[in-house]
Tab-separated table of C-alpha atoms and ligand atoms in Angstrom:
chain	number	residue	atom	x	y	z
V	91	MET	CA	80.161	89.897	34.620
V	92	SER	CA	77.067	91.036	36.496
V	93	ASP	CA	77.354	93.976	38.852
V	94	SER	CA	76.974	91.922	41.948
V	95	ALA	CA	79.607	89.391	40.909
V	96	SER	CA	82.248	91.941	40.029
V	97	PRO	CA	84.928	92.757	42.582
V	98	ASN	CA	83.202	95.949	43.640
V	99	THR	CA	85.920	97.920	45.357
V	100	GLN	CA	83.627	100.902	45.497
V	101	ALA	CA	80.974	99.051	47.460
V	102	THR	CA	83.286	97.192	49.845
V	103	GLY	CA	85.451	100.223	50.433
V	104	SER	CA	88.920	99.618	51.766
V	105	HIS	CA	88.115	96.651	54.008
V	106	LEU	CA	90.905	94.103	54.080
V	107	TRP	CA	88.267	91.412	54.524
V	108	GLY	CA	85.964	92.754	51.787
V	109	GLY	CA	86.460	89.988	49.190
V	110	ARG	CA	83.189	88.136	49.809
V	111	PHE	CA	81.071	91.239	50.337
V	112	SER	CA	78.951	92.838	47.647
V	113	GLU	CA	77.618	95.892	49.437
V	114	ALA	CA	79.292	98.516	51.559
V	115	THR	CA	79.082	98.340	55.312
V	116	ASP	CA	76.403	100.609	56.654
V	117	ALA	CA	78.049	103.823	57.834
V	118	PHE	CA	76.627	103.405	61.293
V	119	VAL	CA	77.738	99.762	61.494
V	120	GLN	CA	81.197	100.802	60.420
V	121	ARG	CA	81.433	103.269	63.255
V	122	PHE	CA	79.724	100.886	65.664
V	123	THR	CA	82.112	98.020	65.000
V	124	ALA	CA	85.310	100.059	64.735
V	125	SER	CA	87.754	100.046	67.617
V	126	VAL	CA	90.591	102.130	66.240
V	127	ASP	CA	89.716	105.161	68.337
V	128	PHE	CA	90.718	103.273	71.458
V	129	ASP	CA	92.869	100.336	70.351
V	130	LYS	CA	95.344	102.584	68.561
V	131	ARG	CA	97.024	103.005	71.917
V	132	MET	CA	98.433	99.484	71.369
V	133	TYR	CA	100.252	100.466	68.171
V	134	ARG	CA	103.723	99.859	69.580
V	135	GLN	CA	102.800	96.382	70.720
V	136	ASP	CA	101.056	95.684	67.405
V	137	ILE	CA	104.213	96.592	65.511
V	138	GLN	CA	106.380	94.646	67.950
V	139	GLY	CA	104.188	91.557	67.428
V	140	SER	CA	104.207	91.942	63.644
V	141	ILE	CA	107.983	92.257	63.538
V	142	ALA	CA	108.324	89.087	65.614
V	143	HIS	CA	105.851	87.275	63.352
V	144	ALA	CA	107.622	88.369	60.143
V	145	THR	CA	111.009	87.431	61.600
V	146	MET	CA	109.696	83.955	62.401
V	147	LEU	CA	108.093	83.571	58.954
V	148	ALA	CA	111.442	84.321	57.338
V	149	ARG	CA	113.248	81.909	59.657
V	150	VAL	CA	110.934	79.043	58.650
V	151	GLY	CA	111.111	79.951	54.945
V	152	VAL	CA	107.578	81.331	54.444
V	153	LEU	CA	108.976	84.804	53.692
V	154	THR	CA	112.303	85.580	52.045
V	155	GLU	CA	114.863	87.575	54.003
V	156	ASP	CA	114.301	90.528	51.673
V	157	GLU	CA	110.558	90.423	52.220
V	158	LYS	CA	111.063	90.273	55.960
V	159	ASP	CA	113.499	93.205	55.832
V	160	ALA	CA	111.045	95.282	53.805
V	161	ILE	CA	108.283	94.522	56.308
V	162	VAL	CA	110.445	95.304	59.336
V	163	SER	CA	111.728	98.591	57.959
V	164	GLY	CA	108.248	99.582	56.755
V	165	LEU	CA	106.756	98.880	60.172
V	166	THR	CA	109.576	100.733	61.885
V	167	ILE	CA	108.919	103.833	59.797
V	168	ILE	CA	105.190	103.585	60.452
V	169	GLY	CA	105.921	103.338	64.198
V	170	ALA	CA	108.011	106.496	64.010
V	171	GLU	CA	105.245	108.266	62.088
V	172	ILE	CA	102.697	107.362	64.728
V	173	ASP	CA	105.111	108.437	67.495
V	174	ALA	CA	105.433	111.790	65.766
V	175	GLY	CA	101.652	112.189	65.397
V	176	ARG	CA	101.935	112.082	61.619
V	177	PHE	CA	99.837	108.965	61.021
V	178	GLU	CA	96.305	109.178	59.690
V	179	TRP	CA	94.045	106.752	61.460
V	180	SER	CA	91.002	105.665	59.545
V	181	VAL	CA	87.770	104.442	61.107
V	182	ALA	CA	87.014	102.748	57.790
V	183	LEU	CA	89.984	100.489	58.509
V	184	GLU	CA	88.275	99.420	61.739
V	185	ASP	CA	91.111	98.761	64.142
V	186	VAL	CA	94.776	99.346	64.908
V	187	HIS	CA	95.779	96.105	63.207
V	188	MET	CA	94.231	96.879	59.829
V	189	ASN	CA	95.291	100.523	59.910
V	190	ILE	CA	98.907	99.535	60.322
V	191	GLU	CA	98.743	96.671	57.828
V	192	SER	CA	97.196	98.931	55.185
V	193	ALA	CA	99.805	101.591	55.777
V	194	LEU	CA	102.485	98.940	55.369
V	195	THR	CA	101.099	97.794	52.029
V	196	ALA	CA	100.746	101.392	50.873
V	197	ARG	CA	104.388	101.915	51.768
V	198	ILE	CA	106.124	98.702	50.613
V	199	GLY	CA	103.652	97.317	48.104
V	200	ILE	CA	102.618	93.704	47.643
V	201	THR	CA	105.030	92.335	50.268
V	202	GLY	CA	102.989	94.134	52.893
V	203	LYS	CA	100.098	91.823	52.059
V	204	LYS	CA	102.217	88.820	53.039
V	205	LEU	CA	102.584	89.869	56.674
V	206	HIS	CA	99.257	88.361	57.672
V	207	THR	CA	100.288	84.880	56.465
V	208	GLY	CA	99.716	82.284	59.173
V	209	ARG	CA	98.048	84.597	61.651
V	210	SER	CA	94.688	86.193	62.322
V	211	ARG	CA	93.613	89.353	64.064
V	212	ASN	CA	92.375	87.033	66.775
V	213	ASP	CA	95.812	85.854	67.891
V	214	GLN	CA	97.232	89.250	66.933
V	215	VAL	CA	94.959	91.171	69.286
V	216	ALA	CA	95.419	88.612	72.054
V	217	THR	CA	99.169	89.121	71.709
V	218	ASP	CA	98.904	92.911	71.600
V	219	ILE	CA	96.852	93.163	74.785
V	220	ARG	CA	99.191	90.871	76.670
V	221	LEU	CA	102.199	92.900	75.555
V	222	TYR	CA	100.426	96.159	76.375
V	223	LEU	CA	99.330	94.973	79.796
V	224	ARG	CA	102.751	93.562	80.596
V	225	ASP	CA	104.290	96.982	79.922
V	226	ALA	CA	101.609	98.672	82.007
V	227	MET	CA	102.125	96.185	84.837
V	228	ASP	CA	105.811	97.021	84.977
V	229	GLN	CA	104.979	100.710	85.307
V	230	ILE	CA	102.402	99.927	87.977
V	231	ALA	CA	104.864	97.739	89.876
V	232	ALA	CA	107.377	100.590	89.906
V	233	ALA	CA	104.689	102.993	91.143
V	234	ILE	CA	103.708	100.630	93.981
V	235	THR	CA	107.350	100.277	94.979
V	236	HIS	CA	107.753	104.055	94.983
V	237	LEU	CA	104.705	104.495	97.197
V	238	GLN	CA	105.804	101.751	99.577
V	239	THR	CA	109.240	103.339	99.854
V	240	GLY	CA	107.579	106.598	100.906
V	241	LEU	CA	105.545	104.771	103.544
V	242	VAL	CA	108.618	103.054	104.958
V	243	THR	CA	110.454	106.376	105.274
V	244	LEU	CA	107.487	107.980	107.018
V	245	ALA	CA	107.142	104.968	109.327
V	246	GLU	CA	110.811	105.135	110.280
V	247	THR	CA	110.582	108.834	111.128
V	248	HIS	CA	107.474	108.241	113.215
V	249	ALA	CA	108.266	104.879	114.779
V	250	SER	CA	107.615	106.339	118.265
V	251	THR	CA	104.996	108.970	117.415
V	252	ILE	CA	101.907	108.063	119.406
V	253	MET	CA	98.351	108.228	118.113
V	254	PRO	CA	95.092	106.630	119.157
V	255	GLY	CA	94.389	103.316	117.465
V	256	PHE	CA	90.731	102.789	116.600
V	257	THR	CA	88.223	100.006	116.383
V	258	HIS	CA	84.684	100.995	115.384
V	259	LEU	CA	86.277	104.439	114.927
V	260	GLN	CA	86.306	104.694	118.744
V	261	THR	CA	89.603	105.130	120.546
V	262	ALA	CA	90.831	101.644	121.380
V	263	GLN	CA	94.505	101.498	122.338
V	264	PRO	CA	97.467	103.724	121.646
V	265	VAL	CA	99.510	102.802	118.584
V	266	THR	CA	102.426	104.398	116.826
V	267	PHE	CA	101.975	106.404	113.643
V	268	GLY	CA	104.801	104.372	112.101
V	269	HIS	CA	102.863	101.198	112.832
V	270	HIS	CA	99.842	102.630	111.031
V	271	MET	CA	101.957	103.531	107.988
V	272	MET	CA	103.399	100.008	107.947
V	273	ALA	CA	99.844	98.626	107.936
V	274	TRP	CA	99.271	100.515	104.673
V	275	TYR	CA	102.595	99.155	103.451
V	276	GLU	CA	101.448	95.573	104.105
V	277	MET	CA	98.226	96.045	102.133
V	278	LEU	CA	100.230	97.274	99.159
V	279	ASN	CA	102.679	94.429	99.582
V	280	ARG	CA	99.912	91.933	98.952
V	281	ASP	CA	98.794	93.953	95.921
V	282	TYR	CA	102.319	93.841	94.576
V	283	GLY	CA	102.357	90.066	95.055
V	284	ARG	CA	99.045	89.708	93.220
V	285	LEU	CA	100.390	91.834	90.375
V	286	MET	CA	103.473	89.648	90.043
V	287	ASP	CA	101.388	86.441	90.111
V	288	CYS	CA	99.166	87.836	87.384
V	289	ARG	CA	102.135	88.971	85.306
V	290	GLN	CA	103.645	85.527	85.385
V	291	ARG	CA	100.402	83.847	84.224
V	292	LEU	CA	99.877	86.502	81.528
V	293	ASN	CA	103.358	86.122	80.116
V	294	GLN	CA	102.632	83.463	77.468
V	295	SER	CA	102.431	83.975	73.739
V	296	PRO	CA	99.112	83.323	71.958
V	297	LEU	CA	100.711	84.122	68.582
V	298	GLY	CA	100.299	81.216	66.183
V	299	ALA	CA	96.831	80.262	67.398
V	300	ALA	CA	95.673	82.144	64.285
V	301	ALA	CA	91.878	82.449	63.997
V	302	LEU	CA	91.186	79.593	66.437
V	303	ALA	CA	92.601	76.287	65.183
V	304	GLY	CA	96.226	77.066	64.410
V	305	THR	CA	97.685	77.366	60.930
V	306	THR	CA	98.907	75.114	58.124
V	307	TYR	CA	102.253	76.940	57.809
V	308	PRO	CA	105.325	75.471	59.507
V	309	ILE	CA	105.400	78.217	62.144
V	310	ASN	CA	107.742	78.297	65.125
V	311	ARG	CA	105.744	79.533	68.109
V	312	GLN	CA	108.670	79.064	70.458
V	313	LEU	CA	110.629	81.589	68.432
V	314	THR	CA	107.962	84.318	68.421
V	315	ALA	CA	107.429	83.749	72.153
V	316	GLU	CA	111.149	84.210	72.735
V	317	ILE	CA	111.435	87.317	70.552
V	318	LEU	CA	108.546	88.933	72.431
V	319	GLY	CA	109.966	88.062	75.846
V	320	PHE	CA	107.167	85.631	76.735
V	321	SER	CA	108.117	82.693	78.918
V	322	GLN	CA	106.492	80.177	76.508
V	323	PRO	CA	103.716	79.818	73.918
V	324	THR	CA	100.167	79.165	75.167
V	325	ALA	CA	99.112	75.516	75.010
V	326	ASN	CA	95.734	75.547	73.231
V	327	SER	CA	94.787	77.596	70.188
V	328	LEU	CA	91.058	77.835	71.019
V	329	ASP	CA	91.813	79.043	74.513
V	330	SER	CA	94.546	81.396	73.272
V	331	VAL	CA	92.242	83.558	71.180
V	332	SER	CA	89.387	83.644	73.668
V	333	ASP	CA	91.131	83.870	77.034
V	334	ARG	CA	90.863	87.227	78.777
V	335	ASP	CA	91.470	85.874	82.289
V	336	PHE	CA	94.619	87.916	82.514
V	337	ALA	CA	92.596	91.113	82.067
V	338	ILE	CA	90.103	90.049	84.725
V	339	GLU	CA	92.861	89.003	87.065
V	340	PHE	CA	94.698	92.267	86.553
V	341	ASN	CA	91.536	94.253	87.120
V	342	SER	CA	90.792	92.263	90.296
V	343	MET	CA	94.211	93.140	91.611
V	344	ALA	CA	93.544	96.761	90.619
V	345	ALA	CA	90.157	96.827	92.363
V	346	ILE	CA	91.684	95.481	95.580
V	347	LEU	CA	94.564	97.950	95.345
V	348	MET	CA	92.137	100.829	94.786
V	349	THR	CA	90.080	99.611	97.734
V	350	HIS	CA	93.226	99.849	99.833
V	351	LEU	CA	93.961	103.337	98.549
V	352	SER	CA	90.361	104.353	99.245
V	353	ARG	CA	90.720	103.220	102.851
V	354	ALA	CA	93.931	105.186	103.263
V	355	SER	CA	92.230	108.133	101.546
V	356	GLU	CA	89.334	107.972	103.961
V	357	GLU	CA	91.764	108.068	106.877
V	358	LEU	CA	93.530	111.084	105.404
V	359	VAL	CA	90.193	112.826	104.904
V	360	LEU	CA	89.320	112.194	108.549
V	361	TRP	CA	92.757	113.051	109.860
V	362	THR	CA	92.951	116.378	108.028
V	363	SER	CA	89.512	117.467	109.290
V	364	ALA	CA	89.145	120.206	111.885
V	365	GLN	CA	87.746	117.559	114.246
V	366	PHE	CA	90.823	115.300	114.119
V	367	GLN	CA	93.704	117.531	112.989
V	368	PHE	CA	96.022	114.520	113.147
V	369	VAL	CA	97.981	115.403	110.012
V	370	ASP	CA	98.604	118.282	107.660
V	371	LEU	CA	98.574	117.882	103.918
V	372	PRO	CA	100.440	120.507	101.916
V	373	ASP	CA	98.248	122.985	100.017
V	374	ARG	CA	99.232	121.500	96.681
V	375	PHE	CA	97.121	118.393	97.381
V	376	CYS	CA	94.085	120.402	98.438
V	377	THR	CA	91.740	122.976	96.976
V	378	GLY	CA	89.653	125.768	98.358
V	379	SER	CA	85.967	126.469	98.214
V	380	SER	CA	84.528	129.127	95.936
V	381	ILE	CA	82.159	130.275	98.690
V	382	MET	CA	83.719	129.355	102.063
V	383	PRO	CA	87.041	131.152	102.441
V	384	GLN	CA	88.228	129.012	105.362
V	385	LYS	CA	88.056	125.722	103.452
V	386	LYS	CA	91.024	123.564	102.527
V	387	ASN	CA	89.555	120.433	101.060
V	388	PRO	CA	91.542	117.188	100.767
V	389	ASP	CA	90.576	116.765	97.110
V	390	VAL	CA	93.338	114.389	96.122
V	391	PRO	CA	92.489	111.659	98.660
V	392	GLU	CA	88.780	112.226	98.059
V	393	LEU	CA	89.204	111.755	94.336
V	394	VAL	CA	91.258	108.600	94.800
V	395	ARG	CA	88.494	107.295	97.057
V	396	GLY	CA	85.949	108.160	94.364
V	397	LYS	CA	87.905	106.618	91.507
V	398	THR	CA	87.837	103.281	93.291
V	399	GLY	CA	84.266	102.962	92.041
V	400	ARG	CA	85.179	103.034	88.382
V	401	VAL	CA	87.946	100.460	88.756
V	402	THR	CA	85.566	98.113	90.572
V	403	GLY	CA	83.016	98.883	87.845
V	404	ASN	CA	85.553	97.963	85.169
V	405	LEU	CA	86.083	94.616	86.885
V	406	MET	CA	82.335	93.989	86.731
V	407	SER	CA	82.338	94.944	83.040
V	408	LEU	CA	85.078	92.471	82.219
V	409	LEU	CA	83.543	89.634	84.199
V	410	THR	CA	80.160	90.252	82.611
V	411	LEU	CA	81.730	90.544	79.175
V	412	MET	CA	83.280	87.097	79.434
V	413	LYS	CA	80.359	85.368	81.093
V	414	SER	CA	78.768	82.732	78.816
V	415	GLN	CA	80.953	83.451	75.793
V	416	PRO	CA	81.326	80.287	73.766
V	417	LEU	CA	84.748	79.372	72.399
V	418	ALA	CA	86.573	80.734	70.588
V	419	TYR	CA	86.914	84.420	69.611
V	420	ASN	CA	83.786	86.584	69.609
V	421	LYS	CA	83.522	90.239	68.709
V	422	ASP	CA	82.388	90.822	72.297
V	423	ASN	CA	86.070	90.678	73.172
V	424	GLN	CA	86.657	94.017	71.518
V	425	GLU	CA	84.865	95.459	74.542
V	426	ASP	CA	87.682	94.368	76.854
V	427	LYS	CA	89.910	97.284	75.966
V	428	GLU	CA	88.160	100.386	77.230
V	429	PRO	CA	87.641	99.097	80.794
V	430	LEU	CA	91.158	97.710	80.829
V	431	PHE	CA	92.753	100.934	79.602
V	432	ASP	CA	90.671	102.974	82.002
V	433	THR	CA	91.813	100.792	84.877
V	434	VAL	CA	95.461	101.146	83.864
V	435	ASP	CA	95.163	104.943	83.568
V	436	THR	CA	93.242	105.348	86.798
V	437	LEU	CA	95.563	103.111	88.751
V	438	LEU	CA	98.689	104.852	87.502
V	439	ASP	CA	97.216	108.265	88.312
V	440	CYS	CA	96.107	107.244	91.797
V	441	LEU	CA	99.412	105.576	92.612
V	442	ARG	CA	101.194	108.680	91.432
V	443	ALA	CA	98.950	110.904	93.551
V	444	PHE	CA	99.614	108.788	96.624
V	445	GLY	CA	103.303	108.389	95.849
V	446	ASP	CA	103.657	112.185	95.765
V	447	MET	CA	101.413	112.787	98.752
V	448	VAL	CA	102.710	110.268	101.282
V	449	PRO	CA	106.175	111.797	101.781
V	450	ALA	CA	104.411	115.148	102.300
V	451	ILE	CA	102.120	113.951	105.108
V	452	ALA	CA	103.002	115.925	108.222
V	453	PRO	CA	101.701	114.255	111.403
V	454	ARG	CA	100.776	116.575	114.293
V	455	SER	CA	102.281	114.564	117.111
V	456	ALA	CA	100.981	116.709	119.974
V	457	VAL	CA	97.373	116.567	118.739
V	458	MET	CA	97.464	112.809	118.258
V	459	TYR	CA	99.049	112.362	121.700
V	460	GLU	CA	96.285	114.372	123.358
V	461	ALA	CA	93.631	112.457	121.445
V	462	ALA	CA	95.077	109.145	122.594
V	463	LYS	CA	94.951	110.364	126.186
V	464	ARG	CA	91.373	111.557	125.928
V	465	GLY	CA	89.929	108.199	124.936
V	466	PHE	CA	91.054	106.041	127.917
V	467	ALA	CA	93.340	104.296	125.486
V	468	THR	CA	95.315	102.611	128.265
V	469	ALA	CA	92.309	100.916	129.869
V	470	THR	CA	93.411	97.512	128.551
V	471	ASP	CA	96.864	98.138	130.002
V	472	LEU	CA	95.318	98.670	133.444
V	473	ALA	CA	93.354	95.425	133.085
V	474	ASP	CA	96.523	93.566	132.039
V	475	TYR	CA	98.294	95.089	135.072
V	476	LEU	CA	95.621	93.696	137.417
V	477	VAL	CA	95.887	90.286	135.743
V	478	ARG	CA	99.615	90.356	136.424
V	479	LYS	CA	98.727	91.034	140.072
V	480	GLY	CA	96.666	87.820	140.127
V	481	MET	CA	93.154	89.007	139.232
V	482	PRO	CA	91.161	86.984	136.638
V	483	PHE	CA	90.819	88.996	133.380
V	484	ARG	CA	87.009	89.278	133.511
V	485	ASP	CA	87.166	90.781	137.019
V	486	ALA	CA	89.924	93.123	135.927
V	487	HIS	CA	87.758	94.210	132.974
V	488	GLU	CA	84.946	95.059	135.418
V	489	VAL	CA	87.239	97.016	137.761
V	490	VAL	CA	88.698	99.062	134.912
V	491	GLY	CA	85.215	99.695	133.517
V	492	LYS	CA	84.283	101.314	136.811
V	493	ALA	CA	87.481	103.384	136.839
V	494	VAL	CA	86.693	104.588	133.306
V	495	GLY	CA	83.164	105.517	134.446
V	496	PHE	CA	84.727	107.633	137.169
V	497	GLY	CA	87.070	109.164	134.602
V	498	VAL	CA	84.152	110.104	132.363
V	499	SER	CA	82.281	111.837	135.206
V	500	SER	CA	85.359	113.537	136.643
V	501	GLY	CA	86.930	114.452	133.314
V	502	LYS	CA	90.187	112.624	134.084
V	503	ASP	CA	92.215	110.151	132.105
V	504	LEU	CA	93.320	107.036	134.015
V	505	SER	CA	96.873	108.347	134.144
V	506	GLU	CA	95.629	111.604	135.702
V	507	MET	CA	93.896	109.931	138.684
V	508	THR	CA	95.577	109.814	142.073
V	509	ILE	CA	96.554	106.504	143.595
V	510	THR	CA	93.781	106.952	146.199
V	511	GLU	CA	91.226	107.483	143.466
V	512	LEU	CA	92.402	104.396	141.632
V	513	ARG	CA	92.485	102.234	144.747
V	514	GLN	CA	88.741	102.810	145.280
V	515	PHE	CA	88.267	100.251	142.521
V	516	SER	CA	90.847	97.690	143.641
V	517	ASP	CA	93.460	97.571	146.362
V	518	ALA	CA	95.630	95.487	144.016
V	519	ILE	CA	96.573	98.809	142.419
V	520	ASP	CA	99.898	100.190	143.662
V	521	ALA	CA	102.051	103.170	142.805
V	522	ASP	CA	103.840	101.158	140.080
V	523	VAL	CA	100.611	101.368	138.035
V	524	PHE	CA	101.551	104.716	136.528
V	525	SER	CA	104.265	103.273	134.324
V	526	VAL	CA	101.646	101.160	132.511
V	527	LEU	CA	99.126	103.973	132.295
V	528	THR	CA	101.343	106.203	130.196
V	529	LEU	CA	100.937	106.066	126.447
V	530	GLU	CA	104.660	105.435	125.985
V	531	GLY	CA	104.536	102.491	128.407
V	532	SER	CA	101.478	101.114	126.641
V	533	VAL	CA	102.997	101.020	123.156
V	534	ALA	CA	106.428	99.893	124.355
V	535	ALA	CA	104.824	96.926	126.120
V	536	ARG	CA	103.481	95.503	122.847
V	537	ASN	CA	106.915	94.412	121.881
V	538	HIS	CA	106.482	91.268	119.830
V	539	LEU	CA	106.505	90.515	116.115
V	540	GLY	CA	103.772	92.576	114.462
V	541	GLY	CA	103.156	94.676	117.594
V	542	THR	CA	103.048	98.465	117.782
V	543	ALA	CA	106.155	98.993	119.964
V	544	PRO	CA	108.609	101.438	118.370
V	545	ALA	CA	111.251	98.699	118.361
V	546	GLN	CA	108.929	96.455	116.334
V	547	VAL	CA	108.094	99.228	113.888
V	548	LEU	CA	111.794	99.734	113.293
V	549	TYR	CA	112.200	95.993	112.793
V	550	ALA	CA	109.336	95.973	110.240
V	551	VAL	CA	110.919	98.977	108.497
V	552	ALA	CA	114.254	97.167	108.220
V	553	GLN	CA	112.557	94.054	106.802
V	554	ALA	CA	110.643	96.182	104.301
V	555	LYS	CA	113.762	97.993	103.138
V	556	THR	CA	115.435	94.657	102.406
V	557	ALA	CA	112.369	93.385	100.534
V	558	LEU	CA	112.061	96.568	98.442
V	559	ALA	CA	115.758	96.534	97.564
V	560	ALA	CA	115.462	92.944	96.325
V	561	ARG	CA	112.728	93.783	93.793
V	562	SER	CA	113.520	93.909	90.118
V	563	VAL	CA	110.593	96.281	89.453
Q	139	LIG	N1	89.377	94.774	66.956
Q	139	LIG	C1	89.256	93.391	67.266
Q	139	LIG	C2	89.281	93.176	68.788
Q	139	LIG	O1	89.592	94.070	69.474
Q	139	LIG	C3	90.384	92.625	66.671
Q	139	LIG	C4	90.059	91.202	66.379
Q	139	LIG	C5	88.965	91.115	65.391
Q	139	LIG	N2	88.799	89.794	64.894
Q	139	LIG	C6	87.717	89.472	64.157
Q	139	LIG	N3	87.680	88.273	63.707
Q	139	LIG	N4	86.765	90.319	63.944
Q	139	LIG	O2	88.962	92.124	69.282
């Protein structure tokens, strides 16, 4: 036998795919192509998938019961070793799949080499990521529910607490703080819905697609799908190994959710500033400055706002990664994991930060009340009052505009003007006007579904409590 024809274990190292190779992988290429440093976080799902696969192979007669039992107990021990931090990961073994498979063979001998019958790393990795993401989604769903519960509680407590509502960040009309909290709740409710939609589309089993075309063994894909808790097997083997839509969809949901959290963060940053002073955040969510002793910076909301960028960036990475990839599997797909994992970690951290912070938000009712008064927030109420007295809305708008002009020059809110002062602008104004010019009257008057009236906030709170209680996660 010539050197090059001999099975050169030295040259091909420990690669499980090394049979056709006659020289060792370049050390740099080995490191460059390896994914174990990051995909090892899917070890539980990899073992779970392998156990399901081996169980199915035994059921259809490809493995004996004894072989299956040896594989299952070997994998279980390996799982426990990894849990305990006693497993040696090897970059030479490239990825999580081959590290675990090699360890299995080292532990149980030749039977370990039978595990990969009728499957490929391509359907294996597709299965692992789906299982991993499904677990992560359930944690994320619980974290959203926790945060929403906090918002509902805060909204209930502050159903009648008045604050200025803004458009263009200028005082527009008075609203209730509870109404504002329920607006945040609604944003998150849509995120939760998107997460559930995505979970349902993700929950199919690619196992059995093998490398791309399926396999010649009499596999039972229904069975592995069932064992792994998937709703059904995927329908097309080519698509199964190449599809990463679920990752993109998940990351889109995450980017929208983070965008929502960044908007809430921005409001908290504004509201805790010396200029607004609308709310207090406990010290534990803030930090000081090393040079300015008076500072209490809202670091937690600022950081959540900042982290929105990386989640949106991860979405761009995934979309760009998949763009123009021909069917079926390509090594490009290995690049899906780091952005995906980063999104999961960031989202869980930010939801946790908000979930802890929201119940601790302490609104300063008196400050918000004064701010609402300062901005002529009841100007629309005065216009509506004149319309009720028979004036066309455009004329009423003009009259109130003049009254506001007078308020600006005299330093008075509409509710602080005398009846004589108000009547300079229209003699349709009578003494009954003062009930509509108060902030309480203004919010109470918007008493319809979705309005800011305290009664409507309490209605929304009750609806939300029912919806949250009906959730399974
Ligand atoms: N580490 C690979 C990945 O993450 C596993 C699949 C590799 N398959 C292959 N044919 N090279 O995608």
